[in-house]
Coordinates of C-alpha atoms in Angstrom, one line a residue:
M1 CA 102.5 113.5 124.5
S2 CA 103.3 116.5 126.8
G3 CA 101.4 119.7 126.9
P4 CA 99.5 122.4 129.1
D5 CA 99.6 121.5 132.6
S6 CA 95.9 121.7 132.5
A7 CA 94.8 119.1 129.6
V8 CA 91.8 120.7 127.7
Q9 CA 88.6 118.6 128.4
A10 CA 85.9 121.0 127.0
A11 CA 85.2 121.1 123.7
S12 CA 84.7 124.3 121.8
P13 CA 81.0 125.5 121.0
P14 CA 79.4 123.8 118.3
G15 CA 80.0 124.5 114.7
T16 CA 82.9 127.5 115.8
A17 CA 86.5 127.0 114.7
V18 CA 88.9 126.0 117.9
P19 CA 90.9 128.8 119.0
P20 CA 94.5 128.3 118.5
A21 CA 96.6 126.3 121.4
A22 CA 98.6 127.4 123.7
P23 CA 102.5 128.3 122.0
Y24 CA 104.3 126.5 124.4
A25 CA 101.9 123.0 123.4
R26 CA 104.7 121.7 121.2
P27 CA 104.4 118.3 119.6
D28 CA 107.3 115.9 121.3
G29 CA 109.2 112.6 119.8
K30 CA 105.8 110.4 120.6
A31 CA 103.5 112.8 118.3
W32 CA 106.0 112.5 115.4
F33 CA 106.5 108.9 115.8
V34 CA 102.8 108.6 115.3
L35 CA 103.0 110.8 112.3
V36 CA 105.3 108.5 110.5
V37 CA 103.8 105.4 111.5
L38 CA 100.4 106.6 110.3
C39 CA 101.8 107.8 107.2
F40 CA 102.8 104.6 106.2
V41 CA 99.7 103.2 107.0
Y42 CA 98.2 105.7 104.4
V43 CA 101.1 104.9 101.8
L44 CA 99.4 101.1 102.1
N45 CA 96.3 102.3 102.0
F46 CA 96.9 104.6 98.6
L47 CA 99.0 101.9 96.9
D48 CA 96.7 99.5 97.4
R49 CA 93.8 101.2 96.2
Q50 CA 95.8 102.5 93.2
I51 CA 98.0 99.1 92.0
I52 CA 94.8 98.1 90.0
S53 CA 95.6 101.1 87.8
I54 CA 99.2 101.4 87.9
L55 CA 98.7 97.4 86.8
A56 CA 96.2 98.0 84.3
K57 CA 97.6 97.1 81.0
P58 CA 99.0 93.7 82.2
I59 CA 95.7 93.0 83.7
Q60 CA 93.9 94.0 80.7
D61 CA 95.4 92.2 78.8
E62 CA 95.1 88.6 80.8
L63 CA 91.7 89.5 81.7
G64 CA 90.4 91.3 78.8
I65 CA 88.2 94.3 80.8
T66 CA 87.4 97.3 78.7
D67 CA 88.6 101.1 79.8
G68 CA 85.3 101.4 80.6
Q69 CA 85.0 98.3 83.1
L70 CA 88.9 99.4 84.6
G71 CA 86.6 103.0 85.2
R72 CA 84.2 101.0 87.2
I73 CA 86.2 98.9 89.1
T74 CA 88.6 101.7 90.1
G75 CA 85.9 104.3 90.7
L76 CA 82.8 103.7 91.0
Y77 CA 82.5 100.3 92.3
F78 CA 85.0 101.1 95.1
A79 CA 84.0 104.4 95.7
L80 CA 80.4 102.9 97.0
V81 CA 81.2 100.8 99.5
Y82 CA 84.2 103.1 101.0
C83 CA 81.9 106.2 101.0
I84 CA 78.7 104.7 102.1
L85 CA 80.8 102.4 104.9
G86 CA 83.2 105.5 105.9
I87 CA 80.2 107.1 107.9
P88 CA 79.1 104.8 110.4
V89 CA 82.8 103.8 110.7
A90 CA 83.9 107.0 111.8
W91 CA 81.0 107.7 113.9
I92 CA 82.2 104.3 115.9
A93 CA 85.8 106.0 116.0
D94 CA 84.9 109.3 117.4
R95 CA 83.3 107.2 120.4
T96 CA 85.5 104.7 120.7
N97 CA 89.6 103.6 120.3
R98 CA 90.7 105.3 117.1
V99 CA 94.2 103.5 116.5
K100 CA 92.0 99.9 116.9
V101 CA 89.9 100.9 114.3
L102 CA 92.5 101.6 112.1
S103 CA 94.3 99.1 112.6
F104 CA 91.4 96.6 111.9
A105 CA 90.6 98.7 108.8
C106 CA 94.2 98.0 107.5
A107 CA 94.4 94.5 108.2
I108 CA 91.0 94.0 106.2
W109 CA 91.7 96.0 103.0
S110 CA 95.3 94.2 103.1
A111 CA 93.8 91.2 103.1
A112 CA 91.5 91.7 100.4
T113 CA 94.5 93.0 98.1
L114 CA 95.9 89.5 98.7
F115 CA 92.7 88.5 97.6
C116 CA 92.9 90.5 94.3
G117 CA 95.8 89.3 93.4
L118 CA 94.6 85.8 93.0
A119 CA 91.4 87.1 91.2
R120 CA 91.1 84.6 87.5
S121 CA 88.1 86.5 86.1
Y122 CA 86.5 90.1 86.2
P123 CA 84.0 89.3 88.3
Q124 CA 86.3 88.0 91.2
L125 CA 88.1 90.9 91.1
V126 CA 85.3 93.6 91.7
V127 CA 84.6 91.0 94.5
G128 CA 88.1 91.6 95.8
R129 CA 88.2 95.6 95.1
L130 CA 85.2 96.0 97.3
A131 CA 86.6 94.5 100.4
V132 CA 89.3 96.7 99.9
G133 CA 86.6 99.5 100.2
V134 CA 85.2 98.2 103.5
G135 CA 88.8 98.0 104.8
E136 CA 89.9 101.4 103.3
A137 CA 86.6 103.0 104.6
G138 CA 88.6 102.9 108.7
G139 CA 91.4 103.8 106.9
V140 CA 92.4 108.2 106.7
P141 CA 89.5 109.8 108.8
P142 CA 90.8 108.0 112.0
S143 CA 94.2 109.0 111.3
Y144 CA 93.2 112.7 110.6
A145 CA 91.7 113.0 114.2
I146 CA 94.6 111.1 115.8
I147 CA 97.1 113.1 113.9
S148 CA 95.3 116.5 115.2
D149 CA 95.1 115.5 118.9
Y150 CA 99.0 114.8 118.7
F151 CA 99.2 118.0 117.4
P152 CA 98.1 121.6 118.1
P153 CA 96.6 124.2 116.2
G154 CA 99.2 126.6 114.2
R155 CA 100.8 123.1 113.6
R156 CA 98.1 121.0 112.2
G157 CA 98.2 122.1 108.8
T158 CA 102.2 120.9 107.9
A159 CA 101.7 117.7 110.2
L160 CA 98.5 117.0 107.7
A161 CA 100.3 118.0 104.8
L162 CA 103.5 115.4 106.2
F163 CA 100.8 112.7 106.7
N164 CA 99.6 113.4 103.1
F165 CA 102.5 112.5 101.8
G166 CA 101.0 109.4 102.3
P167 CA 99.4 109.1 98.6
P168 CA 102.3 110.5 96.7
I169 CA 104.4 108.2 98.9
G170 CA 101.8 105.2 97.9
M171 CA 101.9 106.6 94.1
A172 CA 105.6 106.0 93.5
L173 CA 106.2 102.8 95.4
G174 CA 103.0 101.8 93.2
V175 CA 104.5 102.7 90.2
A176 CA 107.9 101.3 90.8
F177 CA 107.4 98.5 92.9
G178 CA 104.3 97.5 90.9
A179 CA 105.4 97.7 87.6
S180 CA 108.5 95.9 88.5
M181 CA 107.7 93.3 89.5
A182 CA 105.2 92.8 86.7
A183 CA 107.8 93.3 84.7
A184 CA 110.1 90.9 86.3
F185 CA 107.6 88.0 87.5
D186 CA 103.7 88.7 87.2
W187 CA 101.4 91.5 88.4
R188 CA 99.7 89.3 90.9
I189 CA 103.2 89.0 92.8
A190 CA 102.6 92.7 93.3
F191 CA 98.9 92.2 94.7
I192 CA 99.9 89.5 97.3
S193 CA 103.4 90.9 98.2
L194 CA 101.7 94.1 99.4
G195 CA 98.9 92.6 101.1
V196 CA 101.1 90.6 103.4
V197 CA 103.3 93.9 104.1
G198 CA 99.4 95.3 105.2
I199 CA 98.4 92.9 107.4
T200 CA 101.7 92.8 109.2
T201 CA 101.6 96.8 109.5
A202 CA 98.3 96.7 110.4
L203 CA 99.5 94.0 113.7
F204 CA 102.3 97.0 114.5
V205 CA 99.7 100.2 115.1
Y206 CA 97.5 98.2 117.2
F207 CA 100.6 97.0 119.8
F208 CA 102.1 100.0 119.2
V209 CA 100.8 103.4 118.7
P210 CA 99.3 105.3 121.8
E211 CA 95.0 106.4 121.5
P212 CA 95.7 110.1 122.2
E213 CA 93.4 111.8 124.3
K214 CA 90.8 113.7 122.6
G215 CA 91.1 117.4 122.6
R216 CA 93.4 117.7 124.9
L217 CA 95.2 120.2 122.5
D218 CA 92.6 122.4 122.1
A219 CA 92.1 125.6 124.4
P220 CA 88.3 126.4 125.9
P221 CA 86.5 129.2 124.1
S222 CA 86.7 132.4 126.2
A223 CA 83.1 133.5 127.4
P224 CA 82.9 136.4 124.8
A225 CA 83.9 134.2 121.9
V226 CA 81.2 131.8 122.8
E227 CA 78.6 134.7 123.4
A228 CA 80.1 136.1 119.7
S229 CA 79.4 132.8 117.8
A230 CA 75.7 132.5 119.7
G231 CA 73.1 132.2 117.0
K232 CA 75.5 132.6 113.8
I233 CA 77.0 129.7 113.2
P234 CA 74.9 126.2 113.4
S235 CA 75.1 124.5 116.1
A236 CA 74.9 120.8 116.8
G237 CA 75.3 118.2 119.8
S238 CA 77.9 115.4 119.5
G239 CA 75.4 112.7 118.3
F240 CA 75.4 111.2 114.9
W241 CA 73.3 112.8 113.5
S242 CA 73.4 116.3 114.7
T243 CA 76.8 116.2 113.4
I244 CA 75.7 115.5 110.2
R245 CA 73.3 118.1 110.4
M246 CA 76.3 120.6 111.3
F247 CA 78.2 120.1 108.4
F248 CA 75.7 120.4 105.8
A249 CA 74.9 123.5 107.2
R250 CA 77.6 125.2 107.0
P251 CA 79.0 126.8 103.5
V252 CA 82.3 126.5 104.5
L253 CA 82.2 122.9 105.5
I254 CA 80.1 122.1 102.7
L255 CA 82.0 124.2 99.9
T256 CA 85.6 122.8 100.9
A257 CA 83.9 119.4 100.4
L258 CA 82.5 120.5 96.9
A259 CA 85.3 122.0 95.8
S260 CA 87.6 119.5 96.5
G261 CA 85.6 116.9 95.0
A262 CA 85.6 118.9 91.6
I263 CA 89.5 119.2 91.4
Q264 CA 89.1 115.0 92.5
F265 CA 87.0 114.3 89.7
V266 CA 90.6 115.3 87.4
T267 CA 93.0 113.8 89.8
Y268 CA 91.2 110.1 90.1
A269 CA 90.6 110.3 86.5
T270 CA 94.0 111.2 85.5
L271 CA 95.8 109.0 88.0
N272 CA 93.4 106.1 87.4
F273 CA 94.8 106.2 83.8
T274 CA 97.5 107.9 83.3
T275 CA 99.5 105.0 83.3
L276 CA 98.0 102.9 80.4
F277 CA 97.6 106.4 78.5
L278 CA 101.7 106.6 79.0
M279 CA 101.7 102.9 77.9
R280 CA 99.7 102.7 75.4
E281 CA 99.4 106.1 73.3
K282 CA 102.9 108.0 74.1
G283 CA 104.9 104.5 74.1
M284 CA 106.2 104.1 77.7
T285 CA 107.5 100.6 78.9
L286 CA 106.7 99.2 82.0
Q287 CA 110.7 99.8 82.8
E288 CA 110.4 103.3 82.1
L289 CA 107.1 103.8 84.3
A290 CA 109.4 101.9 87.3
L291 CA 111.8 104.7 86.9
Y292 CA 110.5 108.0 85.3
Y293 CA 107.2 108.0 86.4
S294 CA 107.5 107.2 89.9
I295 CA 109.8 109.6 90.8
L296 CA 107.7 112.2 88.8
L297 CA 105.1 111.5 90.9
G298 CA 106.9 111.1 94.4
V299 CA 108.5 114.4 94.3
G300 CA 105.6 116.3 92.1
V301 CA 102.8 115.7 94.3
A302 CA 105.0 115.5 97.6
A303 CA 105.9 119.0 97.2
G304 CA 102.8 120.8 96.2
M305 CA 101.2 119.2 99.4
Y306 CA 104.1 120.5 101.9
V307 CA 103.9 123.6 100.4
S308 CA 100.5 124.1 100.0
G309 CA 100.3 123.2 104.3
W310 CA 103.1 125.1 104.5
L311 CA 101.4 127.9 102.4
V312 CA 98.1 128.0 104.5
D313 CA 99.5 127.5 108.3
R314 CA 101.8 130.8 107.4
F315 CA 98.9 132.7 105.6
G316 CA 95.9 131.0 107.3
Q317 CA 97.0 132.7 110.6
K318 CA 95.5 136.4 109.7
S319 CA 92.5 135.0 107.6
K320 CA 91.3 131.2 106.6
V321 CA 91.0 132.7 103.5
A322 CA 94.3 131.5 102.4
Y323 CA 92.7 127.9 103.1
A324 CA 90.5 128.8 99.9
L325 CA 92.8 130.8 97.8
V326 CA 96.1 128.9 98.0
P327 CA 94.1 125.7 96.3
A328 CA 92.4 128.2 93.9
I329 CA 95.6 129.8 92.6
G330 CA 97.6 126.1 92.4
L331 CA 94.7 124.6 90.3
A332 CA 94.4 127.8 87.8
A333 CA 98.0 127.2 87.1
A334 CA 97.8 123.5 86.6
I335 CA 95.2 124.2 83.7
P336 CA 98.4 124.9 81.1
F337 CA 100.7 122.2 81.9
F338 CA 97.4 119.5 81.8
L339 CA 96.5 120.4 78.3
G340 CA 100.6 120.6 77.2
F341 CA 100.6 117.0 78.7
V342 CA 97.4 115.9 77.3
W343 CA 98.8 116.8 73.8
A344 CA 102.4 116.1 73.9
P345 CA 103.3 113.3 71.4
G346 CA 105.7 111.7 73.1
W347 CA 106.3 110.2 76.7
P348 CA 109.5 112.1 77.4
L349 CA 108.1 115.8 76.8
A350 CA 104.8 114.4 78.4
L351 CA 106.2 113.3 81.3
L352 CA 107.9 116.8 81.1
F353 CA 104.4 119.0 80.8
L354 CA 103.3 116.6 83.6
I355 CA 105.5 117.9 86.4
G356 CA 102.8 120.8 86.7
P357 CA 99.8 119.1 86.9
T358 CA 101.9 116.5 89.5
F359 CA 102.6 119.5 91.9
F360 CA 99.4 121.9 91.7
N361 CA 96.7 119.5 91.6
Y362 CA 96.7 118.4 95.2
F363 CA 97.4 122.0 96.3
Y364 CA 94.0 121.4 97.5
L365 CA 93.8 118.5 99.9
S366 CA 96.0 120.0 102.9
P367 CA 94.5 123.3 103.0
A368 CA 90.6 121.3 102.9
V369 CA 91.6 118.7 105.9
T370 CA 92.8 121.2 107.9
L371 CA 90.0 123.4 107.7
V372 CA 87.7 120.7 108.1
Q373 CA 89.3 119.6 111.6
E374 CA 90.1 123.2 112.8
E375 CA 86.5 124.1 112.2
V376 CA 84.5 121.2 114.4
R377 CA 84.9 120.1 117.8
P378 CA 87.0 117.3 118.6
D379 CA 84.7 114.6 119.3
Q380 CA 83.6 115.6 115.8
R381 CA 86.6 115.3 114.0
V382 CA 86.5 111.6 112.9
L383 CA 82.9 111.9 111.4
A384 CA 83.7 115.6 109.8
G385 CA 86.7 113.7 107.9
A386 CA 84.5 111.3 106.8
L387 CA 81.9 113.5 106.0
L388 CA 84.0 115.3 103.7
L389 CA 85.9 112.6 102.5
L390 CA 82.4 110.6 101.4
I391 CA 81.5 114.4 99.3
M392 CA 85.0 114.6 97.7
N393 CA 85.3 110.9 96.9
L394 CA 81.7 109.8 95.8
I395 CA 82.4 113.2 93.1
G396 CA 86.1 112.7 92.4
L397 CA 86.8 108.8 93.1
G398 CA 83.5 107.6 92.0
L399 CA 82.5 109.6 89.2
G400 CA 86.3 110.5 87.8
P401 CA 87.4 107.6 86.5
T402 CA 84.2 106.0 85.3
Y403 CA 83.5 109.0 83.1
L404 CA 86.6 108.7 81.7
G405 CA 86.7 105.0 81.3
M406 CA 83.4 105.5 79.3
A407 CA 84.4 108.5 77.7
S408 CA 87.5 106.4 76.1
D409 CA 85.5 103.5 75.4
M410 CA 82.8 105.7 73.2
F411 CA 85.8 107.9 71.4
R412 CA 87.3 104.8 70.8
V413 CA 84.9 103.4 68.0
A414 CA 85.9 106.2 65.4
N415 CA 89.3 107.3 67.3
P416 CA 91.3 103.5 68.5
E417 CA 94.4 105.2 68.2
N418 CA 93.8 108.1 70.8
S419 CA 91.1 107.5 72.7
L420 CA 92.0 107.8 76.0
Q421 CA 94.0 111.4 74.6
L422 CA 90.4 112.7 73.9
A423 CA 88.6 111.5 76.7
F424 CA 91.7 113.2 78.7
Y425 CA 90.7 116.9 77.0
T426 CA 87.1 116.5 78.1
L427 CA 88.5 116.6 82.2
T428 CA 89.7 120.6 81.4
P429 CA 86.3 121.8 82.5
F430 CA 86.9 120.4 85.8
Y431 CA 89.5 122.7 86.4
G432 CA 87.8 126.1 86.0
L433 CA 84.6 124.4 88.3
A434 CA 86.8 123.8 90.6
V435 CA 88.5 127.3 90.9
L436 CA 85.2 128.7 90.9
L437 CA 83.8 126.8 93.8
F438 CA 87.4 127.8 96.1
L439 CA 86.6 131.3 95.3
W440 CA 83.1 130.9 96.2
L441 CA 84.3 129.5 99.5
A442 CA 87.2 132.4 100.0
H443 CA 84.0 134.5 100.0
A444 CA 82.0 132.1 102.8
I445 CA 85.4 132.0 104.9
R446 CA 85.0 136.0 104.9
K447 CA 81.4 136.1 105.3
E448 CA 82.1 133.8 108.7
E449 CA 84.8 135.6 110.0
A450 CA 83.1 139.0 109.7
Q451 CA 80.2 137.7 111.7
R452 CA 82.3 136.2 114.4
T453 CA 84.0 139.9 114.7
K454 CA 80.7 141.7 115.2
P455 CA 79.7 142.8 118.8

């Protein structure tokens, strides 16, 4: 990718935000090509992760698993492997070729998805699911860092927002493709087909995506900036443990992860059980899911991610407080729509209310990812991104679906007809917790910015 004549080798001082790049450092065609390819890999990443939830009803019917078992296999079991392996894989990627790490990871999770389609029992499905987690541990953090080395500061929010179209596209394609295949043939065909496509994509990434030079678009800090930051923000070297200490010592970084985890508790719990909820308690069919719900997911989530990324790029230039206020406002706006979705007596009204949460629930992701990538040095980006995902996913992916499945099983004893509805209602307080944490993050950002401007 073309950039300033003097490609920047020096890293910014430990624990400080990366200064804006030169205004003439614009992303070229290669950068956009890489972004499209990485977004497609993310589509497969999320599609393979969510396909088991999308096809929960036919899988439950054939294998006889409960809501609690479904919650654990889509939540806790997957998240433990995904999060634990994500840190060492990210450390390796920071020090080696990130593109190769990504391609190997894509091949592993795709082969595991294919295996899930061959499972004949719940334990076999668990093994396949764990293997998917092993592969996906090396998927997203390397992509964050690769994109950050193709797009300069001031454009990363939009670029990462476009990259984060992967989940909504994956959700939409998963519902449309998975439900259609299950209705026409068998749920196993959907898993096997996705596995084959993923392995092919992994080979394409390995041979055709170039590894960018680390930090070439990050301008070196001026001497006054270095002096201003000295002693005020925790420093760190580039080592594994020093980067981890830096991350957990900075309130801005840890609050970003905790606030994002709180809302992911809601989003993953909701996402992993919505198709089952719509079919079992709202009366939707697989064919109706493939058409209406897939469109809602694809358009709504993508719009929310893009709008939030655009907002932080625009308002974050004056103050990074926008990285916290944009998610806080969006999540507060989602609450009444979420309650309407859970209450609605039929699926048409439920889908109408679901537009609100589908749009606003993901206002956190692009700001959170961009803030973390901007607040660490180029050689810390993969590991910092993995730490963000570790905390978010342990709380959200690990506990959200697990909790909702257990709650549904508990309510099912006395309320077999609407156990999932009652379980969904209990997610509401977590919206409030997420809003409060993002407001706390806004305070921490203001405090850190004030420290940096002191003489």
